[in-house]
Coordinates of C-alpha atoms in Angstrom, one line a residue:
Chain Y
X594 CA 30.1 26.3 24.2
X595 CA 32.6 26.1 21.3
X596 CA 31.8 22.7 20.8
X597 CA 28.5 22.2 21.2
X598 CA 28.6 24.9 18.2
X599 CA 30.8 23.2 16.2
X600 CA 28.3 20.0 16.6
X601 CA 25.3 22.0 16.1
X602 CA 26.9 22.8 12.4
X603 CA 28.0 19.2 11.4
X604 CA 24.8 18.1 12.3
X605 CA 23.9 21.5 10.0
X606 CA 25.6 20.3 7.4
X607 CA 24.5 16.8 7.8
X608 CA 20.9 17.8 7.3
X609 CA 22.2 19.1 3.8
X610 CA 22.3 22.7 5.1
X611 CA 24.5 25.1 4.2
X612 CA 27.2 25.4 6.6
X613 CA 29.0 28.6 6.4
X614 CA 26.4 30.2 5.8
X615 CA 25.1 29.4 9.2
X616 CA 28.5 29.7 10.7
X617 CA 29.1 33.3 9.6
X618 CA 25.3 34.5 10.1
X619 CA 23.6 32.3 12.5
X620 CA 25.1 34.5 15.6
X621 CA 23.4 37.3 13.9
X622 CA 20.0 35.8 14.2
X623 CA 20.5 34.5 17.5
X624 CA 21.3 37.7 18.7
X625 CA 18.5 39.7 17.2
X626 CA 15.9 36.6 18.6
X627 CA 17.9 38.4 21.8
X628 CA 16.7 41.6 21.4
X629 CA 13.3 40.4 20.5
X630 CA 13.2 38.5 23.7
X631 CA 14.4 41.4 25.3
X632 CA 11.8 44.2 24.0
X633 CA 8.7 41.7 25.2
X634 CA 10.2 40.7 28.7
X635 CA 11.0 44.8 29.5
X636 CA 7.4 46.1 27.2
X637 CA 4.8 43.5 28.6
X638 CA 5.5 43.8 32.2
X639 CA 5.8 47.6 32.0
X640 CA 2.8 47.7 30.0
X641 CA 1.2 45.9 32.5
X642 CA 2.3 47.9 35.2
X643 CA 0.5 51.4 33.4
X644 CA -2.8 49.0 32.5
X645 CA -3.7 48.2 36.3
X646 CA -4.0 52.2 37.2
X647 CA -5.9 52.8 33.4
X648 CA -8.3 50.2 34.1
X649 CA -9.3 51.6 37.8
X650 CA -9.2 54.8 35.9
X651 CA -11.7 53.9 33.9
X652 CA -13.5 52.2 36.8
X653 CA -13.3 54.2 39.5
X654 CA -12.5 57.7 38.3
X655 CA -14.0 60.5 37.9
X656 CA -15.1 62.0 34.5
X657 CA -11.6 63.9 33.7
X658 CA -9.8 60.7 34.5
X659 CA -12.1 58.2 32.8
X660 CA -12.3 59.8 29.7
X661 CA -8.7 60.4 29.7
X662 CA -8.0 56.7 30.2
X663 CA -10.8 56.3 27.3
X664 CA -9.1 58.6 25.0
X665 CA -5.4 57.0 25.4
X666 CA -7.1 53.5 25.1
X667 CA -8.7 54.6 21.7
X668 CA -5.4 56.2 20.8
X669 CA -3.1 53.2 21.3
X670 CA -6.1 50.8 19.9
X671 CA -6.9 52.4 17.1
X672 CA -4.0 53.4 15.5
X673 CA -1.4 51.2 14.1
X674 CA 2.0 50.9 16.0
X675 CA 3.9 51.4 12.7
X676 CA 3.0 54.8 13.1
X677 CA 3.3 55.0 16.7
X678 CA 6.7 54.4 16.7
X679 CA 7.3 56.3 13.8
X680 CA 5.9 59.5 15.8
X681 CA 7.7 58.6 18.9
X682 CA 11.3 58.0 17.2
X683 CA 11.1 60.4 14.3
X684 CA 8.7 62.9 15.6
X685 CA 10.8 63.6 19.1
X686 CA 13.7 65.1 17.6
X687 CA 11.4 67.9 16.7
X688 CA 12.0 68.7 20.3
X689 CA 15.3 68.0 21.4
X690 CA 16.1 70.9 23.6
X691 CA 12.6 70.6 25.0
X692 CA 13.7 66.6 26.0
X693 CA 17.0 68.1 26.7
X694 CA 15.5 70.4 29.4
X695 CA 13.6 67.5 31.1
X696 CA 16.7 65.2 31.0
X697 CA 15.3 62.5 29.0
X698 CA 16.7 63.3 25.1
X699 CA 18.6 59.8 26.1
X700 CA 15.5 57.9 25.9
X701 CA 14.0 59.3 22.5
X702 CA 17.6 59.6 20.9
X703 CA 17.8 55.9 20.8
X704 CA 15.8 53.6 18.2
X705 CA 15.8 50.8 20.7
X706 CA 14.6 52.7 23.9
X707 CA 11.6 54.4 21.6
X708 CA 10.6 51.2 20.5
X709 CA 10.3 49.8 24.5
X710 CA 8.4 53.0 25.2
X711 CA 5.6 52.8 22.1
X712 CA 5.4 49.3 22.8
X713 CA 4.6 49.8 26.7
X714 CA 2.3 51.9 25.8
X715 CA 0.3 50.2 23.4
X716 CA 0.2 46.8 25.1
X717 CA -0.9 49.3 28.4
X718 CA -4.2 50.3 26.2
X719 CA -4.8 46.7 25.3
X720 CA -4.0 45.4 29.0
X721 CA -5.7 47.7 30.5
X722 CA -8.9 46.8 28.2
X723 CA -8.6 43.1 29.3
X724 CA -8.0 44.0 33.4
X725 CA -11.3 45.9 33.1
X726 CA -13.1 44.0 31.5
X727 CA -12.0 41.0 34.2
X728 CA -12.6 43.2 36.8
X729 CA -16.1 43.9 35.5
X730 CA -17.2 40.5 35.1
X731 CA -16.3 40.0 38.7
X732 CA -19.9 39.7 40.6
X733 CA -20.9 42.5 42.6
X734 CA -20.9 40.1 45.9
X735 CA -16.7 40.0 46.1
X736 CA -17.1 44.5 46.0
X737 CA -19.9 44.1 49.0
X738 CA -17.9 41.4 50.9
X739 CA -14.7 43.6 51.0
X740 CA -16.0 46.3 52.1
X741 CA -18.5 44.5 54.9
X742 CA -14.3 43.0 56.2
X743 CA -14.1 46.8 56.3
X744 CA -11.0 46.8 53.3
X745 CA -10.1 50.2 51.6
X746 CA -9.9 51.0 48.4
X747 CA -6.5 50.1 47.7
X748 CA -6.7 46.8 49.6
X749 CA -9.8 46.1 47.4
X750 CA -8.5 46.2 44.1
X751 CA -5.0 45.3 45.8
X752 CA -6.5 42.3 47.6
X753 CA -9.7 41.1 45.6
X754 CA -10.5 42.6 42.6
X755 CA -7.3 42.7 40.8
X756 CA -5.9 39.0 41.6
X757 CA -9.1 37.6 40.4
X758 CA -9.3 39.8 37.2
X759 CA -6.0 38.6 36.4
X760 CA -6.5 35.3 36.7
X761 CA -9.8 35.7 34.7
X762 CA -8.0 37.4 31.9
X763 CA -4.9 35.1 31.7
X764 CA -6.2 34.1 28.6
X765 CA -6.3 37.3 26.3
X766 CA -3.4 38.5 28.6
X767 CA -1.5 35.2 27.1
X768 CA -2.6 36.5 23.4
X769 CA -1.2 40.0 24.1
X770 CA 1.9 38.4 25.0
X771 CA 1.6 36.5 21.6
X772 CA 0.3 39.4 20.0
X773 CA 3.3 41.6 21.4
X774 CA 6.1 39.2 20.4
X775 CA 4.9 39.3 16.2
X776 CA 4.2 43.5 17.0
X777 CA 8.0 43.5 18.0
X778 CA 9.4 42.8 14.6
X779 CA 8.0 46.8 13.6
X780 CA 11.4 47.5 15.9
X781 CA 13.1 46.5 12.7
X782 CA 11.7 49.3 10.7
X783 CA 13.4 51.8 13.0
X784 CA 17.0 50.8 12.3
X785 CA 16.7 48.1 15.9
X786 CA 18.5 45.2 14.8
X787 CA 15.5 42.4 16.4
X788 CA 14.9 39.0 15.1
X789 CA 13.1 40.9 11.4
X790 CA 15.7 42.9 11.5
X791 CA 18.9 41.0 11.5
X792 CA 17.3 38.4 9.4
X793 CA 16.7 41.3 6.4
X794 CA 20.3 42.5 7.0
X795 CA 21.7 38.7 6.4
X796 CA 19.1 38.4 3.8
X797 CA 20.6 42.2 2.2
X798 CA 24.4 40.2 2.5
X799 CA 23.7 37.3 1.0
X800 CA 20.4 36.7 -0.9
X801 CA 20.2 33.6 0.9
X802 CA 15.4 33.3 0.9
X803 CA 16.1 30.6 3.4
X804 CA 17.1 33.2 6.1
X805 CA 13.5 34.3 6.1
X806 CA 12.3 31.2 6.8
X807 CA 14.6 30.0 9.7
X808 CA 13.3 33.4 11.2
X809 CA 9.6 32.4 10.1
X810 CA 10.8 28.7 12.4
X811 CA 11.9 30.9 15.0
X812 CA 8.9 33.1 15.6
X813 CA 6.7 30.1 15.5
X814 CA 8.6 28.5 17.9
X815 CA 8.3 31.6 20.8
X816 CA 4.7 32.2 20.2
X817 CA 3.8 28.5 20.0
X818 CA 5.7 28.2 23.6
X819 CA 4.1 31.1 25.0
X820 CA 0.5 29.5 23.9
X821 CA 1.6 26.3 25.7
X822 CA 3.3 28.1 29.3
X823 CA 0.0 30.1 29.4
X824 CA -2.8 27.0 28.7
X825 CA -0.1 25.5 31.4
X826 CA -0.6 28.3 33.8
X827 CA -4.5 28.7 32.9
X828 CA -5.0 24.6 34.1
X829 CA -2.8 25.4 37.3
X830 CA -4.6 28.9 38.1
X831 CA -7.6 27.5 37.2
X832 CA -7.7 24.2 39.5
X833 CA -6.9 26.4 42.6
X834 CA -9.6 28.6 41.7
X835 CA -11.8 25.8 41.3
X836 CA -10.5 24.5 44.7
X837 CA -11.2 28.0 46.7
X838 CA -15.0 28.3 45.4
Chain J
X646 CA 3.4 74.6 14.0
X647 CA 2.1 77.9 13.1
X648 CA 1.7 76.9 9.2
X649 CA -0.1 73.7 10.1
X650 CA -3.0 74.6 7.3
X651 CA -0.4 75.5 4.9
X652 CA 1.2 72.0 5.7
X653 CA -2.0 70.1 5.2
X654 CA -3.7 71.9 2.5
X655 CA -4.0 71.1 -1.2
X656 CA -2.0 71.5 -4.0
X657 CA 1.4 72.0 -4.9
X658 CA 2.4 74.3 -1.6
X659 CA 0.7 71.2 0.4
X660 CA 0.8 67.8 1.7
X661 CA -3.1 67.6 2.2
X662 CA -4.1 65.8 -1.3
X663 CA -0.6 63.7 -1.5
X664 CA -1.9 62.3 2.0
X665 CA -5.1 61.8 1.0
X666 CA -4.2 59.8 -1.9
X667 CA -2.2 57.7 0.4
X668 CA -5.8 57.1 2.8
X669 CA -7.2 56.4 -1.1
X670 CA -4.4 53.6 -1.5
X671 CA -4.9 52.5 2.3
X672 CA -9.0 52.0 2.1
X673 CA -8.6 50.3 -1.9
X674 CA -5.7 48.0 0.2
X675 CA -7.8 47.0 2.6
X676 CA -11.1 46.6 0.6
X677 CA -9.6 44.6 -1.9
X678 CA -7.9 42.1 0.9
X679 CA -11.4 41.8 2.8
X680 CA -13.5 39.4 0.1
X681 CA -10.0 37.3 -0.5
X682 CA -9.8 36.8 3.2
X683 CA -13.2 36.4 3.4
X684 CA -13.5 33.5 1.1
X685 CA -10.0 32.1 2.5
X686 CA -11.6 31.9 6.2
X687 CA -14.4 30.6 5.0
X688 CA -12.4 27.6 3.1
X689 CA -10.2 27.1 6.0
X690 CA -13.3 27.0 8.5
X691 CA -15.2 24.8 6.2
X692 CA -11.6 22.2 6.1
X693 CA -11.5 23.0 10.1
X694 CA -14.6 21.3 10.1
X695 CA -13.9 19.1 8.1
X696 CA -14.8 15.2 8.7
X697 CA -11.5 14.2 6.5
X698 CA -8.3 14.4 9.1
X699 CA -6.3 15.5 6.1
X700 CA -8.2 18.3 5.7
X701 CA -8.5 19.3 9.6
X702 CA -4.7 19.0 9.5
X703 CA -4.3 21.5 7.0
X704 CA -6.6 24.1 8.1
X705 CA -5.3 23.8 11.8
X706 CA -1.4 24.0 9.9
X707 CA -2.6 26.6 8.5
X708 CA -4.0 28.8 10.8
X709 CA -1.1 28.2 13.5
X710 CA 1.6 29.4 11.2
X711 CA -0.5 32.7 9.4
X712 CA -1.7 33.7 13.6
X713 CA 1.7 33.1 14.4
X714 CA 4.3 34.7 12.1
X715 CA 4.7 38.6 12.6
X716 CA 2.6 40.1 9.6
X717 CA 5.6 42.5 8.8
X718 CA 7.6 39.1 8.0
X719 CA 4.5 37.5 5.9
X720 CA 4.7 40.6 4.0
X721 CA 8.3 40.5 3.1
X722 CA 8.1 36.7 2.9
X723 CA 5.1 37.1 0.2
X724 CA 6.9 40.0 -1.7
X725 CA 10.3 38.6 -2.2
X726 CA 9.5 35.0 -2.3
X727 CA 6.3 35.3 -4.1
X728 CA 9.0 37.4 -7.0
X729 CA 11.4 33.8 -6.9
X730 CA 8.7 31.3 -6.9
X731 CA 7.1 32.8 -9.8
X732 CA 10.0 33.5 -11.9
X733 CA 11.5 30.0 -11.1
X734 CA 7.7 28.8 -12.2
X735 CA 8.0 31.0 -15.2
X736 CA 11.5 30.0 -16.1
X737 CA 10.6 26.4 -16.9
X738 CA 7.4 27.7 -18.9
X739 CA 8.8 30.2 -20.6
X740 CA 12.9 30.8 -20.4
X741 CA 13.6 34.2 -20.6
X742 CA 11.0 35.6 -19.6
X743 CA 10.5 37.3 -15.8
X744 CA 7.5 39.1 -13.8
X745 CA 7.4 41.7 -11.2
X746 CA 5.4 41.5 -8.9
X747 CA 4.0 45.0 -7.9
X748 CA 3.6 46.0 -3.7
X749 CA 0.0 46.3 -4.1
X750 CA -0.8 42.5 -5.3
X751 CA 2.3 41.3 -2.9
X752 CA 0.4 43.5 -0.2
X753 CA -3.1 42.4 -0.9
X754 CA -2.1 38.3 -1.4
X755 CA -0.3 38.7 2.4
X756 CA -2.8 40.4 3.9
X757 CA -5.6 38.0 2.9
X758 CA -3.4 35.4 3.7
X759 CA -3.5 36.6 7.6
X760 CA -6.9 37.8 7.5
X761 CA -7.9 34.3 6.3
X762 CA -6.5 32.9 9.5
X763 CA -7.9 35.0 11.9
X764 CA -10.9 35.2 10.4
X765 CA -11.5 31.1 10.4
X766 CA -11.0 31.3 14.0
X767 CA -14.3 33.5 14.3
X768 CA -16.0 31.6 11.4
X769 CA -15.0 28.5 13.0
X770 CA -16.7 29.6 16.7
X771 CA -19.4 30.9 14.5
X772 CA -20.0 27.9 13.1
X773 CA -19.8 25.7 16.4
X774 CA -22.6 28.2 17.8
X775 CA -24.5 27.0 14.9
X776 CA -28.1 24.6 16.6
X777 CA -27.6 21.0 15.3
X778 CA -31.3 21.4 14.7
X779 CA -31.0 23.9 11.7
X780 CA -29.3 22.1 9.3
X781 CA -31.4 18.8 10.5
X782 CA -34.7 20.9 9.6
X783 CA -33.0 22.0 6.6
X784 CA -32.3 18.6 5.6
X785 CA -36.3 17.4 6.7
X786 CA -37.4 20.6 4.6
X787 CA -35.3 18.5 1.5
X788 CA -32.7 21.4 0.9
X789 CA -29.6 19.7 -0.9
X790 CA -27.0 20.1 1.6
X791 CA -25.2 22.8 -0.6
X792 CA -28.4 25.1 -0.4
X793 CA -28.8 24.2 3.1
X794 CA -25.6 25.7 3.6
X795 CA -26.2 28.9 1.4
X796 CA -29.9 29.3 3.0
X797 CA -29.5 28.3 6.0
X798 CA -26.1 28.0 7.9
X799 CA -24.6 31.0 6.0
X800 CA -26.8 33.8 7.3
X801 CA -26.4 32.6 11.2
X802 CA -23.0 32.1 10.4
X803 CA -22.8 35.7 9.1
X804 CA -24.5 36.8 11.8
X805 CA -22.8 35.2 14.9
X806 CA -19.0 35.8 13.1
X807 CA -19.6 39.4 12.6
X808 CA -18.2 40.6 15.9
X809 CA -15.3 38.6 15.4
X810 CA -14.8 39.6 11.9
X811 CA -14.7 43.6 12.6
X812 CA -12.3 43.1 15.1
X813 CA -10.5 41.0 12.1
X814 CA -11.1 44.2 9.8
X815 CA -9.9 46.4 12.5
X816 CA -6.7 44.7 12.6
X817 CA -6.3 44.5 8.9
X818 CA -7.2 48.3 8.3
X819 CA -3.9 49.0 10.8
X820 CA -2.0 46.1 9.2
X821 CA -2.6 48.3 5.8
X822 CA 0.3 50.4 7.1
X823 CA 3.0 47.7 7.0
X824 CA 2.9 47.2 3.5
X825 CA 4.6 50.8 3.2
X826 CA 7.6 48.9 3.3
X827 CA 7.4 47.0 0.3
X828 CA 7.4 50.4 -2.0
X829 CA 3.4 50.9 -2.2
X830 CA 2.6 54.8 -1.3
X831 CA -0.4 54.5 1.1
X832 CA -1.2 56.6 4.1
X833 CA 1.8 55.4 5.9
X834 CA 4.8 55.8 2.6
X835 CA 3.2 59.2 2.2
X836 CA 3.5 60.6 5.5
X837 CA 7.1 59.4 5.3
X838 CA 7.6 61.4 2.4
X839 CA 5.5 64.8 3.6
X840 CA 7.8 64.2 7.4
X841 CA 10.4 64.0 5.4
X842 CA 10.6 67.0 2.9
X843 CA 9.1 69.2 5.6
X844 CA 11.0 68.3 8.5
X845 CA 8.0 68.0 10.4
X846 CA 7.8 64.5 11.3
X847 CA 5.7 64.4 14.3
X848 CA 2.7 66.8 13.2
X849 CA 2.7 64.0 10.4
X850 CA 2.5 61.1 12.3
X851 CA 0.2 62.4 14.2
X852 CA -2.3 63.5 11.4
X853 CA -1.7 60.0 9.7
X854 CA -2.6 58.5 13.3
X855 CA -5.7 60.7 13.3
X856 CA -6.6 59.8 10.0
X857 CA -6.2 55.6 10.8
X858 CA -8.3 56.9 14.0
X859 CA -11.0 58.1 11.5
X860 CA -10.9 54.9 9.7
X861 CA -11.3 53.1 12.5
X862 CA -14.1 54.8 14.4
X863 CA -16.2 54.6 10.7
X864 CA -15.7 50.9 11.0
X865 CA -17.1 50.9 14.3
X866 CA -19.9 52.5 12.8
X867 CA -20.4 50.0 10.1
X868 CA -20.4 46.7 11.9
X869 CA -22.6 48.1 14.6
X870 CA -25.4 48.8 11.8
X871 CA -24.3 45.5 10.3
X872 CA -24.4 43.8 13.3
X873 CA -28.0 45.4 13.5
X874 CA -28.9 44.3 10.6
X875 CA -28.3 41.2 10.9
X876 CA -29.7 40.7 13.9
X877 CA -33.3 41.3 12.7
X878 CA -35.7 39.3 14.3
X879 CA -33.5 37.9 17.1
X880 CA -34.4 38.1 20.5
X881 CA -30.5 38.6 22.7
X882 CA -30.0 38.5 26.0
X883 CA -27.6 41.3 25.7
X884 CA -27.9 45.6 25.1

């Protein structure tokens, strides 16, 4: 590892970089492009995991709950996260001994724990928009079939209706990822040291404008991988669709 | 919570005009970006289209990077680097001399920059929705090609863009609140202040989220009776 470091800076400095600078900062950046990594991968699948009951809210419920889902989804859509997060972080120490009670002042006490919860549930309103809309331009024939093989409810949405709405929505589910990895740079407006946010500290130390641009490189680089893995997965899903109908 | 009108109301005792001068700063932000990224979508669209490669090139360079890069970094990016290229610029005109660059022009110039980018992606499908046959019959009809495009392709264009675009404006209107950042007092800098001096953070958020709410829902409003509009005389399939 020690090497391949030292290598990665001659060849630094080779380019016509600037070498200690990189030495003494470029850990920094890796390890916010850590956390940034590490706020998507825990926010988008948690997100995902509140969408799927929102959208069969909406679907299936009845008015209290489908107008509840509604008014969350407007909420989280229509509102920017900036000030989401700012009300979750800042606006929960209002009522510590009420979180204190409940046993959850660890969550809201920490920057980077408030940040995973706004973001889940934001990318939950969006997600959940995109599963129903996939489940609704499902045709009425897969709803009919199910239940003439005599499936429940669960084991229709389970079974049929969700895989396929899924697959249907990979696409906008791949620019919510996308959309989710640039969101995650707001972390660094409430003191969580993410890709944005250790570049502005190493840019604060040393005045260096290039920092911002390595981080610019960097960020171009995840979402331009995440467009690629989800056309990748899109072709795949799609060819075994294809083959099935 | 008790004191919530005192909180909001107007005046020295409360908060209510300071935060609606910050919705002031937010709508003039966002108005004043939506013609600049207009006309920068349509230029990128129209080089997306382009029959030069060159030009393709650019517009496709264009739009990856400006889609891709977190907004909050194209702000910072603009506002700092927009201060050293200018100065460096101004230097060799004029030594001496330097410029500062103020958060609302920084905010506006990134913002466009963005909005031009997503908005070329809708302009762009716009455009490829577009019936060969129009600007053919244009042509037949003797329009020069430049008020064939005025005439005839912009309207449609207009027309078949405009859901894409108000989604594009929705985004920009909540994209207005990262700009608090770079030291401009809009909606979002304001209810900073007002949470701060009162201790009452989340009442505060929460308004200003009720108030970008507000904002939002209006636009809705607009580009449905846009959308009607400009759908006069067309026969869809859809509502």
């Amino acid at each position: 590892m020690e090497a391949l470091g030292q290598a990665f800076l001659a060849v630094w400095g080779a380019l016509g970089f600037d070498v200690d600078l990189m030495a003494r900062y470029g850990p920094r950046l890796l390890s916010g492009l850590g956390v940034t990594l590490e706020i998507v991968a825990l926010a988008a699948p948690l997100g995902c995991a509140l969408a799927i009951p929102l959208a069969v809210c909406r679907l299936e419920g009845g008015p209290i709950a489908r107008n509840l889902a509604l008014g969350f989804s407007t909420f989280f859509r229509g509102t920017p996260l900036l000030a989401q997060t700012f009300l979750v972080y800042y606006g929960a120490g209002q009522f510590r001994s009420a979180f204190e009670t409940i046993g959850l002042w660890w969550l809201v006490r920490d920057a980077f724990w408030c940040v995973i919860l706004t973001f889940t549930l934001n990318t939950a309103a969006y997600q959940s928009e995109i599963i129903r809309g996939g489940v609704r331009a499902l045709p009425a024939g897969q709803r009919e079939a199910a239940s003439a093989l005599g499936l429940g409810p669960f084991a229709l949405y389970a079974r049929v209706l969700l895989p396929q709405a899924l697959i249907g929505g990979l696409r906008p589910l791949g620019n919510e990822l996308v959309l989710l990895v640039k969101a995650s740079s707001i972390a660094s407006a409430v003191t969580v040291f993410d890709l944005l946010g250790a570049t502005r500290y190493v840019y604060g130390r040393t005045l260096d404008f290039s920092v911002y641009l390595w981080a610019a490189l960097l960020y171009l680089a995840l979402v331009e991988i995440i467009r690629r893995a989800v056309n990748a997965i899109e072709r795949r899903a799609g060819r075994r669709f294809a083959a099935v109908s | 919570m008790e004191n919530l009108p005192t909180l909001l109301s107007f005046g020295a005792a409360g908060w209510g005009d300071e935060l609606l001068a910050g919705v002031g700063v937010t709508l003039a932000l966002a108005l004043a970006t939506l013609p600049l990224g207009l006309g920068l979508g349509l230029a990128v669209t129209l080089a997306k289209a382009s029959r030069r490669r060159s030009l393709r090139a650019f517009g496709e360079a264009y739009t990856t990077v400006f889609r891709g890069l977190p907004e909050l970094l194209t702000i910072v990016v603009v506002y700092y680097g927009g201060q050293i290229l200018l100065n460096a610029a101004l230097a060799r005109i004029a030594p001496g001399t330097s410029v500062q660059i103020g958060g609302f022009a920084a905010g506006v110039a990134a913002l466009a920059l963005v909005f031009g980018a997503f908005a070329s992606e809708a302009m762009l499908g716009a455009l490829h929705g577009l019936p060969r046959g129009q600007m053919e019959a244009a042509a037949a009809l003797g329009l020069p090609p430049s008020t064939a495009f005025r005439l005839v392709a912009l309207p449609q264009l207009w027309r078949l863009a405009l859901p894409g675009l108000s989604n594009c404006w929705l985004v920009l209107l909540k994209d207005t609140s990262l700009v608090s950042v770079i030291a401009l007092t809009d909606l979002m800098r304001q209810t900073t202040v007002a949470a701060g001096a009162t201790k009452q953070p989340f009442i505060f958020y929460l308004v200003a989220c009720l108030a970008y709410l507000a904002l939002s829902l209006l636009s809705g409003r607009v580009s449905d009776w846009l959308q009607r509009r400009a759908d006069r005389g067309m026969a869809t399939a859809g509502r």
